Coordinates of C-alpha atoms and ligand atoms in Angstrom, one line a residue:
M85 CA 56.2 22.8 -101.9
H86 CA 57.1 23.8 -105.4
F87 CA 55.4 22.2 -108.4
D88 CA 56.7 22.2 -112.0
P89 CA 54.3 24.6 -113.8
D90 CA 54.9 22.9 -117.1
K91 CA 53.7 19.6 -115.7
Y92 CA 51.0 20.6 -113.1
K93 CA 48.2 22.9 -112.9
V94 CA 47.8 23.9 -109.2
Y95 CA 44.4 24.3 -107.7
T96 CA 43.9 26.4 -104.5
W97 CA 41.0 28.1 -102.8
K98 CA 41.0 30.6 -105.7
H99 CA 39.5 28.1 -108.1
W100 CA 35.6 28.3 -108.3
M101 CA 35.1 24.6 -107.3
L102 CA 37.1 25.1 -104.2
L103 CA 35.7 28.5 -103.4
H104 CA 32.3 26.9 -103.7
W105 CA 33.4 24.5 -100.9
I106 CA 34.1 27.4 -98.7
I107 CA 31.0 29.6 -99.3
N108 CA 28.2 27.1 -99.7
P109 CA 26.7 26.7 -96.1
G110 CA 25.1 23.4 -97.0
L111 CA 28.5 21.8 -97.3
A112 CA 29.1 22.4 -93.6
F113 CA 27.0 19.3 -93.2
N114 CA 29.4 17.2 -95.3
E115 CA 32.3 18.6 -93.4
L116 CA 31.2 18.4 -89.8
V117 CA 28.9 15.4 -89.9
L118 CA 30.1 13.2 -92.7
G119 CA 33.8 14.3 -92.4
Q120 CA 34.2 15.0 -96.1
R121 CA 37.2 17.2 -96.7
V122 CA 38.9 19.0 -99.6
P123 CA 42.6 19.5 -99.6
R124 CA 44.0 23.0 -99.7
V125 CA 46.1 22.2 -102.7
S126 CA 45.5 19.8 -105.5
L127 CA 47.2 19.3 -108.8
L128 CA 46.2 18.4 -112.3
D129 CA 48.8 16.5 -114.4
K130 CA 48.7 18.5 -117.6
T131 CA 50.9 16.0 -119.5
S132 CA 48.7 12.9 -119.0
E133 CA 46.0 11.8 -121.4
K134 CA 44.1 9.9 -118.8
P135 CA 40.6 11.0 -117.8
L136 CA 40.5 13.8 -115.3
I137 CA 39.7 11.6 -112.4
E138 CA 43.0 9.8 -112.9
R139 CA 45.0 12.9 -113.4
T140 CA 44.2 14.6 -110.2
L141 CA 47.0 14.5 -107.6
I142 CA 47.0 15.6 -104.0
P143 CA 50.5 16.4 -102.6
C144 CA 51.3 15.7 -99.0
P145 CA 53.3 18.7 -97.6
H146 CA 55.0 16.5 -95.0
C147 CA 56.6 13.8 -97.2
E148 CA 56.0 15.5 -100.5
K149 CA 54.4 12.4 -102.0
L150 CA 51.9 13.2 -104.8
H151 CA 49.0 11.0 -104.1
D152 CA 46.4 9.8 -106.6
G153 CA 43.3 11.8 -105.9
R154 CA 41.3 8.6 -105.6
T155 CA 43.1 7.7 -102.4
W156 CA 40.3 9.5 -100.7
S157 CA 37.1 8.3 -102.6
T158 CA 33.7 6.8 -101.8
Q159 CA 34.8 3.7 -103.9
N160 CA 37.7 3.1 -101.5
G161 CA 35.5 3.9 -98.4
T162 CA 37.8 6.7 -97.6
A163 CA 35.8 9.8 -98.7
F164 CA 34.3 10.4 -95.3
R165 CA 35.2 10.4 -91.7
N166 CA 38.2 12.6 -92.4
W167 CA 37.3 15.2 -89.7
F168 CA 40.8 16.0 -88.9
G169 CA 42.1 16.2 -92.5
L170 CA 43.2 13.8 -95.2
Y171 CA 45.4 11.1 -93.7
C172 CA 48.6 10.5 -95.7
P173 CA 49.1 6.7 -95.8
A174 CA 52.8 7.3 -96.9
C175 CA 54.0 9.2 -93.8
G176 CA 51.1 9.2 -91.4
G177 CA 50.9 13.0 -91.5
I178 CA 47.7 15.0 -92.1
I179 CA 47.2 16.8 -95.4
P180 CA 45.8 20.3 -94.5
C181 CA 42.3 20.9 -95.9
L182 CA 40.0 23.9 -96.6
T183 CA 37.5 24.8 -94.0
N184 CA 33.9 25.6 -95.1
G185 CA 32.8 29.1 -93.9
L186 CA 29.8 27.9 -91.9
S187 CA 31.8 25.0 -90.4
F188 CA 34.3 27.6 -89.2
I189 CA 31.6 29.7 -87.5
L190 CA 30.0 26.7 -86.0
L191 CA 33.3 25.3 -84.7
A192 CA 34.3 28.7 -83.3
L193 CA 30.9 29.1 -81.5
T194 CA 31.0 25.6 -80.0
A195 CA 34.7 25.6 -79.2
P196 CA 34.1 25.7 -75.4
L197 CA 32.2 22.4 -75.7
W198 CA 34.8 20.4 -77.7
Y199 CA 38.2 22.1 -77.4
A200 CA 39.2 20.3 -74.3
F201 CA 38.6 16.9 -75.9
R202 CA 40.2 17.8 -79.3
D203 CA 43.6 16.2 -78.7
R204 CA 42.1 13.0 -77.4
L205 CA 39.6 12.8 -80.2
K206 CA 42.3 13.4 -82.8
A207 CA 44.6 10.8 -81.3
R208 CA 41.8 8.2 -81.4
W209 CA 41.0 9.1 -85.0
L210 CA 44.6 9.0 -86.0
E211 CA 44.9 5.5 -84.5
K212 CA 42.2 4.2 -86.8
Q213 CA 43.6 5.6 -90.0
P214 CA 46.4 3.3 -91.1
A215 CA 44.0 0.3 -91.3
R216 CA 41.7 2.2 -93.7
Y217 CA 44.4 2.6 -96.2
R218 CA 46.3 -0.7 -95.8
D219 CA 44.8 -2.8 -98.7
L220 CA 44.0 0.1 -101.0
D221 CA 44.6 -0.5 -104.6
V222 CA 44.1 3.1 -105.8
A223 CA 45.2 2.5 -109.4
S224 CA 42.3 0.1 -110.0
T225 CA 39.7 2.3 -108.4
P226 CA 36.7 2.3 -110.8
N227 CA 35.3 5.6 -112.2
P228 CA 32.0 5.8 -110.4
Y229 CA 30.5 7.9 -113.2
E230 CA 31.3 5.3 -115.9
D231 CA 28.6 3.3 -117.8
L232 CA 25.4 4.2 -116.0
G233 CA 27.0 5.1 -112.7
W234 CA 26.3 8.7 -113.3
I235 CA 22.5 8.1 -113.3
R236 CA 22.7 6.5 -109.8
I237 CA 24.9 9.2 -108.4
G238 CA 22.8 12.0 -110.1
L239 CA 19.5 10.6 -108.8
G240 CA 21.0 10.0 -105.3
W241 CA 22.2 13.6 -105.2
G242 CA 18.8 14.8 -106.6
L243 CA 17.0 12.9 -103.8
F244 CA 19.3 14.4 -101.2
M245 CA 18.7 17.9 -102.5
Y246 CA 14.9 17.2 -102.7
V247 CA 14.6 16.1 -99.1
F248 CA 17.0 18.9 -97.9
M249 CA 15.4 21.8 -99.9
T250 CA 11.7 20.7 -99.6
F251 CA 11.5 19.3 -96.0
I252 CA 14.6 20.1 -94.0
L253 CA 15.3 23.7 -95.0
P254 CA 11.6 25.0 -94.5
F255 CA 11.6 23.2 -91.2
F256 CA 14.6 25.2 -89.9
Y257 CA 13.2 28.4 -91.3
G258 CA 10.0 27.7 -89.6
E259 CA 8.0 27.6 -92.8
D260 CA 5.0 25.4 -93.5
L261 CA 5.5 22.4 -95.9
S262 CA 3.8 23.1 -99.1
W263 CA 2.4 20.1 -100.9
K264 CA 2.6 21.9 -104.2
Q265 CA 6.3 22.4 -103.8
A266 CA 6.7 18.8 -102.7
V267 CA 5.1 17.6 -105.9
I268 CA 6.8 19.9 -108.2
G269 CA 10.1 19.2 -106.5
V270 CA 10.1 15.6 -107.7
P271 CA 10.5 16.2 -111.4
V272 CA 12.6 19.3 -110.8
W273 CA 15.2 17.5 -108.7
A274 CA 15.1 14.4 -110.8
I275 CA 16.1 16.4 -113.8
G276 CA 18.5 18.5 -111.7
G277 CA 20.1 15.3 -110.4
L278 CA 20.5 13.7 -113.7
S279 CA 22.0 16.9 -115.2
F280 CA 24.5 17.0 -112.2
G281 CA 25.4 13.4 -112.7
Y282 CA 25.9 13.8 -116.4
A283 CA 28.0 17.0 -115.9
M284 CA 30.2 15.1 -113.4
K285 CA 30.6 12.2 -115.8
R286 CA 31.7 14.6 -118.6
L287 CA 34.0 16.5 -116.2
F288 CA 35.8 13.5 -114.7
G289 CA 36.0 11.7 -118.0
K290 CA 37.6 14.6 -119.8
K291 CA 40.7 13.5 -121.6
E292 CA 41.7 16.8 -123.0
K293 CA 45.4 17.2 -122.9
V294 CA 46.5 20.7 -122.0
R295 CA 50.0 20.8 -123.2
S296 CA 52.8 18.4 -123.5
P297 CA 56.3 19.6 -122.4
N298 CA 57.8 17.5 -125.2
T299 CA 56.1 19.3 -128.0
E300 CA 57.0 22.8 -127.0
Ligands
LIG638 ZN1 52.9 12.3 -96.3

């Protein structure tokens, strides 16, 4: 697909945020268990003055529709369970997604276990998709970071990281739980979570206009 470079900024795996999706092994959990996926290509409308979250578009390579990025979001209940990719509600195709490095290795190693069932699982998954998008009103999706939403999201993320880093990771590495670390972790991840939430609020609320084609 070709995109007008004057109107859109194209993001692929070369962007640090998407590269992070590939190289951070922790995100294999999001991908394989939760079914959270990141499309291979996303666009930023450079000509719009709306907040970033409303200017992000995801193109479907099958029907070429430019979807509002919020089509697949927690607020619409469509952010997860996308194991086979992002379902395009316009044409029923599947928008190709990035694969996390660790997911790729795990999928390759376990392929003998699931490969034979892949087509059947995919068909069953596809069957359930249209209903998830039927009554979606994407344009009125609220910004989850607005008002005090960033605090809730930030603390939720901090809590997840706290549990993961303090209890789950040492367990897998065969290390003993340290109470000192468990206590210190509470303020550290609370502050970390709030900073994360605030950074996301700033990022998604960004209204900076890159360049308007009319003023060139
Ligand atoms: Zn499509």
